[in-house]
């Protein structure tokens, strides 16, 4: 997969999908919260409605209780032939007086005794569906709503309270009392119930009939709420289901009347309407994030990937030996521009270095040719020294012969030897020939002593590291002395290292003089022996060859001579 597609896919995975997921979770969580909040709101409303309903019905029950316990009403029911006077009729009407009571009727066990508005006969009363419940109630009041007693279908809805009247002394059934209550009583109770817009509150009996509703619709209709079944044990709760062909939140609670349930109906679209802005916001944010991803790809990723591709193509050309700068028409603004600029600089530098290497190679070949030509000169010197040595022998001058032999061997080691590492024995042989030549010059001015243990003869060292030290000791230590000097060279081992000590009994150096000799620019002095280039040169060559822990250590003080220690690693040939 291309880098640009990978970056775009990563942006979509890291931005677009999380935004959509966050919006979906927020929408779902908010919907759940609104559903629960609506349920809590309706549950409180149902409790308050049931409290008001109980209070309103208890007012009628109080009147009913007072009426059926009146002595002369009891007498009237026990003696059907008892004649009710006008005054008693007025007293009954005044006793059962309530603005919500439309009419009432007293029945004996055999007939209708007293009524106020042409009520049904006893036989018709007993044929009512709800009359059996009245008989089973054993004198307790039974309420029958407009949706149960059929009055809602007739267009004149009333609420009926009916109860069996018992003898005050024997508790025998002596009649039936029926009160017809205006539906306005229920209207007042339910009208004050708090509901959401388009919400409704129902009064439902256990048989599924809608006893009453706040909206006035669906009264008397049959419903199939699951909480009305016998195996449904929860007292109150809520769920989402279809009602009147519309998905709704249904909250229910049992009424104080064991035969009734209060049910609140809320269309789900009302609840979800509160969540729609969150859903729309999530969709807008998702769309914005997707558009932002493509804009980011168009104006940033595309340019960045183009720069990377240019750098990759440039590297391929460099691999083929083609050093062509990557074109860039803008000043460096970010890392991608700096990448192109850096690559162009690197390409230019590599091209320059290759040119320098080619030039150096050409110079090296030329120097090798010159070195081959220059080899004639050392051979000429060796041959000339051999001739001088032969003449000295013929003339009997042994000192000249020895000096010429030593000089020849000295030159062969220093000039003709091509190896940088030579055995210690050869290095000290070179020093010995140098000291012999210097003895002819200084005569009895100094003596020298060389100690090389046989076990260390075959370890190798870098060429020409002891002779410069001896030369400095001779010119700076021995030559200024009036008496005879001594230069001692001792080789010993120290663990995994070899130590070469060059010691003289000269006047020594104070620290200031030693630092001056060490740091003085060689170009400012007239000749090699007047500066410390020999010491410094040996020290730097040893550090380059063997590492920073190897090199020279100088110990000197005025009037006590000097000791220079050379430390090298043990390396066998």
XYZ file of C-alpha atoms in Angstrom:
573
model
C 0.000 0.000 0.000
C 1.247 3.462 -0.887
C 2.401 5.744 1.919
C -0.230 8.353 1.075
C -3.036 5.798 1.309
C -1.643 4.504 4.582
C -1.654 8.008 6.072
C -5.208 8.688 4.816
C -6.400 5.354 6.214
C -4.699 6.129 9.538
C -6.433 9.531 9.704
C -9.811 7.914 9.012
C -9.208 5.234 11.638
C -7.912 7.677 14.254
C -10.310 10.595 13.659
C -13.386 9.758 11.584
C -14.307 6.422 13.147
C -13.755 7.627 16.775
C -15.926 10.699 16.097
C -18.723 8.538 14.661
C -18.360 6.045 17.527
C -18.378 8.834 20.110
C -21.453 10.392 18.514
C -23.258 7.041 18.410
C -22.438 6.255 22.031
C -23.465 9.782 23.101
C -26.734 9.511 21.175
C -27.523 6.097 22.639
C -26.551 7.142 26.188
C -28.560 10.353 25.981
C -31.575 8.460 24.629
C -31.350 5.999 27.498
C -31.037 8.846 29.982
C -34.020 10.685 28.472
C -36.065 7.494 28.557
C -35.275 6.937 32.213
C -35.880 10.599 33.016
C -39.276 10.457 31.278
C -40.155 7.306 33.197
C -39.226 8.956 36.514
C -41.264 12.004 35.571
C -44.343 9.909 34.700
C -43.990 7.648 37.693
C -44.170 10.660 40.014
C -47.084 11.998 37.966
C -48.928 8.665 38.274
C -48.414 8.591 42.037
C -49.795 12.116 42.358
C -52.740 11.295 40.089
C -53.569 8.182 42.092
C -53.408 10.183 45.324
C -55.880 12.735 43.961
C -58.096 9.975 42.582
C -58.176 8.254 45.944
C -59.050 11.517 47.686
C -61.876 12.258 45.209
C -63.346 8.746 45.440
C -63.088 8.727 49.224
C -65.354 11.795 49.339
C -68.085 9.811 47.603
C -67.383 6.758 49.779
C -67.773 8.882 52.908
C -71.195 10.017 51.757
C -72.111 6.449 50.897
C -70.993 5.186 54.311
C -73.086 7.815 56.061
C -76.186 7.024 54.015
C -76.301 3.263 54.432
C -75.959 3.483 58.201
C -78.988 5.745 58.667
C -81.643 4.005 60.802
C -84.641 4.986 58.726
C -82.798 3.930 55.484
C -82.116 0.563 57.086
C -85.796 0.395 58.106
C -86.905 1.269 54.588
C -84.815 -1.561 53.096
C -85.942 -4.169 55.651
C -89.628 -3.225 55.260
C -90.450 -2.729 51.587
C -93.984 -1.714 52.440
C -92.539 1.136 54.515
C -93.770 4.430 53.064
C -91.097 7.126 52.562
C -92.438 10.521 53.456
C -91.644 13.703 51.632
C -89.525 14.941 54.514
C -87.498 11.730 54.429
C -86.980 12.082 50.706
C -85.657 15.589 51.262
C -83.431 14.320 53.998
C -82.025 11.565 51.748
C -81.377 14.071 48.980
C -79.655 16.391 51.390
C -77.640 13.545 52.866
C -76.431 12.317 49.496
C -75.579 15.730 48.202
C -72.374 16.274 46.244
C -71.801 18.328 43.087
C -70.293 15.322 41.330
C -73.154 12.895 42.178
C -75.531 12.776 39.214
C -78.071 10.364 40.735
C -78.414 7.405 43.064
C -80.772 4.499 43.804
C -81.645 2.190 46.687
C -82.643 -1.412 45.984
C -84.102 -3.904 48.406
C -83.542 -7.579 47.855
C -86.662 -7.624 45.688
C -87.153 -4.277 43.979
C -86.085 -0.706 43.320
C -87.227 1.334 46.344
C -85.904 4.819 45.747
C -84.113 6.626 42.889
C -83.613 10.171 41.699
C -83.332 9.882 37.935
C -85.187 6.879 36.520
C -82.621 4.282 37.332
C -82.751 0.691 36.089
C -84.874 -1.970 37.742
C -83.361 -4.599 40.040
C -83.467 -7.360 37.392
C -81.612 -5.193 34.915
C -79.105 -4.279 37.609
C -78.324 -7.892 38.276
C -77.668 -8.469 34.583
C -74.807 -5.968 34.560
C -71.285 -7.445 34.138
C -70.008 -5.720 37.196
C -72.833 -6.709 39.577
C -71.222 -10.028 40.460
C -68.192 -8.127 41.781
C -70.546 -6.058 43.963
C -71.999 -9.179 45.557
C -68.530 -10.631 46.165
C -67.373 -7.398 47.826
C -69.642 -8.147 50.854
C -70.635 -4.536 51.446
C -67.358 -2.860 50.377
C -67.829 -0.199 47.709
C -67.076 -1.269 44.149
C -66.149 1.365 41.566
C -67.045 0.855 37.926
C -65.575 3.335 35.452
C -67.081 4.712 32.223
C -65.113 2.189 30.180
C -66.416 -0.692 32.285
C -70.091 0.109 32.703
C -70.768 0.941 29.035
C -71.742 4.559 29.693
C -68.846 5.871 27.598
C -70.204 4.134 24.507
C -73.657 5.662 25.081
C -72.253 9.176 25.054
C -73.052 9.899 28.722
C -70.073 8.587 30.674
C -70.539 8.180 34.402
C -68.561 6.624 37.225
C -70.557 4.141 39.301
C -70.083 3.194 42.923
C -72.154 0.222 44.004
C -72.232 -1.727 47.239
C -74.334 -4.232 49.139
C -76.163 -2.794 52.198
C -76.067 -4.991 55.271
C -78.238 -4.955 58.354
C -76.622 -2.810 60.966
C -77.178 -5.459 63.653
C -77.263 -8.858 61.895
C -75.013 -8.055 58.901
C -77.507 -9.675 56.609
C -77.841 -8.386 53.054
C -80.834 -6.101 52.961
C -80.297 -4.235 49.688
C -78.007 -2.496 47.207
C -76.923 1.111 46.928
C -75.825 2.553 43.558
C -74.365 6.054 43.070
C -73.840 7.531 39.624
C -70.910 10.023 39.641
C -70.282 12.499 36.868
C -67.209 11.796 34.730
C -66.152 15.373 35.506
C -64.680 13.959 38.723
C -62.195 11.935 36.710
C -61.670 14.811 34.293
C -60.582 17.069 37.157
C -58.218 14.462 38.586
C -56.592 13.552 35.261
C -56.559 17.081 33.886
C -54.176 18.156 36.642
C -51.838 15.214 35.918
C -48.524 16.331 34.414
C -47.773 14.892 30.963
C -45.463 15.633 28.072
C -46.841 17.061 24.878
C -48.966 14.427 23.090
C -48.634 12.167 26.135
C -51.629 10.497 27.762
C -52.568 8.876 31.085
C -54.912 5.878 31.158
C -56.897 4.164 33.878
C -56.972 0.463 32.987
C -58.601 -2.447 34.775
C -57.126 -5.921 35.110
C -59.227 -7.178 32.207
C -57.468 -4.742 29.891
C -60.341 -2.307 29.410
C -59.516 1.360 29.396
C -61.610 2.743 32.248
C -60.759 6.367 31.556
C -58.115 8.453 29.780
C -56.949 12.004 30.140
C -57.324 12.664 26.429
C -60.850 11.219 26.433
C -60.003 8.789 23.656
C -59.961 4.972 23.561
C -62.283 4.687 26.634
C -63.772 1.206 26.783
C -61.317 -0.253 24.297
C -59.540 -3.521 25.013
C -55.756 -3.480 25.462
C -53.144 -6.170 26.008
C -50.600 -4.651 28.354
C -48.238 -7.421 29.576
C -48.223 -6.197 33.176
C -51.945 -7.071 33.443
C -51.211 -10.816 33.211
C -51.218 -12.913 36.367
C -47.581 -14.034 35.932
C -46.343 -10.453 35.758
C -45.042 -9.805 39.272
C -43.486 -6.337 38.971
C -45.561 -3.678 40.731
C -44.344 -0.717 38.657
C -42.011 -0.153 35.785
C -41.704 0.901 32.172
C -40.989 -0.523 28.743
C -41.143 0.451 25.077
C -43.880 -1.102 22.932
C -46.461 -0.325 20.269
C -49.617 1.491 21.389
C -52.236 2.747 18.952
C -49.886 1.789 16.084
C -47.143 4.008 17.436
C -43.952 3.123 19.268
C -44.314 4.505 22.782
C -42.745 4.531 26.224
C -45.251 2.880 28.577
C -44.962 3.626 32.313
C -47.335 1.835 34.671
C -48.136 1.834 38.367
C -50.875 0.019 40.368
C -53.661 2.208 41.697
C -54.999 2.220 45.256
C -57.977 0.373 43.770
C -56.648 -3.153 43.320
C -58.642 -3.575 40.122
C -57.061 -0.632 38.348
C -53.676 0.403 36.931
C -52.532 3.867 36.009
C -50.644 3.906 32.695
C -48.723 6.792 31.110
C -48.220 6.723 27.339
C -45.427 8.776 25.715
C -44.659 8.522 21.981
C -41.012 7.558 21.505
C -40.600 10.262 18.912
C -41.101 12.879 21.656
C -38.271 11.390 23.693
C -35.996 10.846 20.725
C -36.642 14.427 19.609
C -34.406 15.541 22.481
C -31.623 13.261 21.168
C -31.928 14.211 17.512
C -29.673 17.313 17.866
C -26.932 15.126 19.338
C -27.337 12.609 16.513
C -27.259 15.380 13.926
C -24.237 16.969 15.602
C -22.413 13.619 15.553
C -23.183 13.216 11.858
C -22.027 16.764 11.113
C -18.803 16.247 13.080
C -18.226 12.935 11.309
C -18.723 14.616 7.941
C -16.445 17.496 8.925
C -13.747 15.076 10.110
C -13.995 13.116 6.846
C -13.760 16.284 4.751
C -10.873 17.462 6.953
C -9.096 14.156 6.353
C -9.345 14.582 2.587
C -8.300 18.242 2.785
C -5.367 17.247 5.004
C -4.445 14.618 2.439
C -4.810 17.088 -0.439
C -2.844 20.018 0.981
C -0.354 18.382 3.357
C 0.053 14.620 2.966
C 0.252 14.843 -0.815
C 3.006 17.449 -0.631
C 4.878 15.558 2.091
C 4.684 12.242 0.207
C 5.761 13.992 -2.999
C 8.849 15.300 -1.192
C 9.632 11.828 0.191
C 9.196 10.256 -3.268
C 11.498 12.907 -4.742
C 14.100 12.090 -2.067
C 13.764 8.332 -2.761
C 14.155 8.875 -6.510
C 17.147 11.084 -5.810
C 18.727 8.326 -3.708
C 18.180 5.842 -6.535
C 20.004 8.206 -8.895
C 22.817 8.601 -6.370
C 23.063 4.807 -6.161
C 23.572 4.819 -9.941
C 26.215 7.524 -9.652
C 24.018 10.312 -10.972
C 24.184 13.400 -8.759
C 21.330 15.597 -9.936
C 19.799 17.998 -7.336
C 16.082 17.664 -6.616
C 14.316 20.782 -7.930
C 12.711 22.898 -5.227
C 11.068 26.242 -5.942
C 10.280 27.325 -2.407
C 12.192 28.393 0.679
C 12.405 25.730 3.396
C 9.259 26.017 5.511
C 9.008 22.659 7.242
C 10.848 19.355 7.641
C 9.913 18.095 4.157
C 11.518 21.150 2.547
C 14.512 20.742 4.837
C 14.706 17.090 3.742
C 14.983 18.083 0.076
C 17.442 20.865 0.878
C 19.533 18.527 3.045
C 19.519 15.844 0.360
C 20.710 18.355 -2.255
C 23.499 19.485 0.067
C 24.469 15.870 0.792
C 24.438 15.009 -2.909
C 26.655 17.999 -3.694
C 29.073 17.136 -0.883
C 29.245 13.479 -1.977
C 29.952 14.596 -5.522
C 32.712 16.912 -4.264
C 34.163 14.158 -2.056
C 34.175 11.727 -4.964
C 36.020 14.336 -7.006
C 38.509 14.821 -4.176
C 39.009 11.066 -3.835
C 39.581 10.746 -7.557
C 42.089 13.585 -7.383
C 43.830 11.993 -4.387
C 43.944 8.650 -6.152
C 45.568 10.285 -9.149
C 48.057 12.011 -6.877
C 48.740 8.742 -5.066
C 49.494 6.958 -8.320
C 51.777 9.803 -9.294
C 53.518 9.632 -5.889
C 53.951 5.863 -6.239
C 55.592 6.407 -9.618
C 57.857 9.038 -8.073
C 58.642 6.655 -5.195
C 59.686 3.961 -7.666
C 61.982 6.445 -9.331
C 63.278 7.654 -5.952
C 64.292 4.116 -4.966
C 67.403 4.654 -7.067
C 68.676 7.209 -4.517
C 68.818 4.903 -1.431
C 70.563 2.208 -3.504
C 73.018 4.808 -4.707
C 73.679 5.852 -1.062
C 74.134 2.216 0.047
C 76.547 1.537 -2.810
C 78.502 4.729 -2.058
C 78.787 3.794 1.640
C 80.015 0.328 0.653
C 82.721 1.917 -1.479
C 83.774 4.246 1.379
C 83.868 1.269 3.750
C 86.107 -0.689 1.336
C 88.560 2.225 0.997
C 88.668 2.650 4.814
C 89.469 -1.048 5.259
C 92.192 -0.919 2.599
C 93.746 2.083 4.337
C 93.423 0.433 7.786
C 91.091 3.002 9.349
C 88.785 0.816 11.414
C 86.870 3.727 13.017
C 85.759 5.034 9.647
C 84.783 1.510 8.628
C 82.689 0.990 11.775
C 81.014 4.366 11.394
C 80.163 3.719 7.744
C 78.769 0.243 8.543
C 76.569 1.637 11.327
C 75.345 4.458 9.108
C 74.466 2.001 6.354
C 72.487 -0.250 8.669
C 70.799 2.796 10.185
C 69.705 3.955 6.751
C 68.509 0.484 5.731
C 66.210 0.266 8.795
C 64.839 3.820 8.577
C 64.542 4.179 4.790
C 64.279 0.761 3.197
C 61.956 -0.946 5.666
C 58.295 -0.841 4.464
C 56.642 -2.371 7.561
C 55.281 -0.030 10.253
C 55.555 -2.694 12.999
C 58.994 -4.222 13.614
C 60.400 -6.464 16.397
C 61.779 -4.784 19.510
C 65.173 -6.314 18.769
C 65.306 -4.527 15.369
C 64.104 -1.230 16.881
C 66.827 -1.343 19.552
C 69.427 -2.428 16.934
C 68.542 0.742 15.033
C 69.060 2.765 18.269
C 72.393 0.990 18.873
C 73.752 1.936 15.408
C 72.619 5.526 16.027
C 74.437 5.614 19.390
C 77.629 4.204 17.820
C 77.666 6.972 15.221
C 77.097 9.580 17.960
C 79.979 8.086 20.011
C 82.397 8.905 17.161
C 81.159 12.487 17.325
C 81.038 13.026 21.093
C 83.910 10.593 21.842
C 83.977 10.065 25.624
C 81.228 12.619 26.307
C 78.666 9.923 27.179
C 78.042 6.196 27.563
C 74.903 4.192 26.869
C 73.364 0.974 28.132
C 70.599 -1.146 26.456
C 68.743 -3.932 28.278
C 66.298 -6.140 26.340
C 65.125 -9.380 28.033
C 65.244 -12.317 25.576
C 61.553 -13.098 26.295
C 60.543 -9.707 24.864
C 62.697 -9.670 21.721
C 59.983 -10.964 19.402
C 57.212 -8.548 20.470
C 56.645 -5.877 17.827
C 56.475 -2.126 18.151
C 55.938 0.820 15.859
C 59.088 1.753 13.940
C 61.275 4.681 15.033
C 59.811 5.425 18.484
C 62.954 5.016 20.649
C 65.523 6.799 18.461
C 63.775 10.225 18.620
C 63.614 9.921 22.409
C 67.341 9.067 22.600
C 68.147 11.947 20.235
C 66.278 14.423 22.503
C 68.070 13.020 25.563
C 71.435 13.393 23.800
C 70.988 16.974 22.590
C 68.939 18.415 25.489
C 70.386 16.344 28.355
C 73.931 15.147 27.613
C 75.361 17.831 25.300
C 75.023 20.742 27.803
C 76.882 18.742 30.491
C 80.565 19.298 31.245
C 81.103 15.838 32.735
C 80.371 12.484 31.105
C 76.694 11.516 30.713
C 74.815 8.215 30.682
C 71.779 7.155 28.655
C 70.048 3.968 29.807
C 67.442 2.065 27.778
C 65.550 -0.680 29.640
C 62.696 -2.821 28.360
C 60.306 -4.539 30.824
C 56.772 -5.940 30.860
C 53.835 -4.563 32.879
C 50.888 -6.963 32.721
C 49.577 -6.906 29.140
C 51.857 -3.977 28.227
C 55.562 -3.427 27.469
C 57.375 -0.485 29.024
C 60.500 1.098 27.461
C 62.322 3.510 29.818
C 64.837 6.008 28.332
C 66.733 7.688 31.208
C 69.586 10.204 31.259
C 71.528 11.914 34.037
C 71.410 15.330 32.405
C 70.330 18.627 34.047
C 66.589 17.859 33.558
C 63.722 20.293 32.876
C 61.456 22.401 34.951
C 57.709 22.114 34.085
C 57.585 25.482 32.299
C 60.461 24.597 29.954
C 59.015 21.172 29.267
C 55.555 22.611 28.380
C 57.218 25.229 26.188
C 59.138 22.577 24.280
C 55.971 20.430 23.973
C 53.632 23.186 22.707
C 56.017 25.316 20.598
C 55.160 25.486 16.906
C 57.939 23.619 15.058
C 57.855 26.129 12.225
C 59.032 28.915 14.586
C 62.309 27.117 15.435
C 65.371 26.793 13.261
C 66.113 23.112 13.403
C 64.519 19.867 14.440
C 66.664 19.193 17.462
C 65.793 22.539 19.039
C 62.158 21.652 19.596
C 60.057 18.934 21.121
C 58.668 17.627 17.876
C 60.391 14.273 18.387
C 58.580 13.609 21.661
C 55.220 14.876 20.471
C 55.481 13.028 17.165
C 56.187 9.702 18.907
C 53.355 10.240 21.411
C 50.766 11.016 18.714
C 51.854 8.109 16.511
C 51.515 5.673 19.409
C 48.040 6.943 20.351
C 46.873 6.711 16.746
C 48.264 3.191 16.328
C 47.429 1.581 19.705
C 44.823 3.797 21.401
C 44.584 6.575 23.980
C 45.988 4.549 26.906
C 49.386 4.208 25.172
C 52.061 6.821 24.501
C 54.734 8.717 26.463
C 55.074 9.678 30.105
C 57.776 12.258 30.959
C 59.300 12.581 34.419
C 61.904 15.323 34.917
C 63.061 17.910 37.405
C 65.898 20.410 37.437
C 69.228 18.814 38.508
C 67.901 15.208 38.591
C 67.900 14.112 34.958
C 64.931 12.902 32.911
C 62.990 9.665 32.492
C 60.765 9.114 29.482
C 58.566 5.996 29.558
C 57.128 4.503 26.397
C 54.096 2.204 26.880
C 53.013 -0.147 24.104
C 50.797 -3.269 24.039
C 52.138 -6.807 23.800
C 51.871 -7.863 20.160
C 53.695 -10.921 18.815
C 54.969 -11.199 15.268
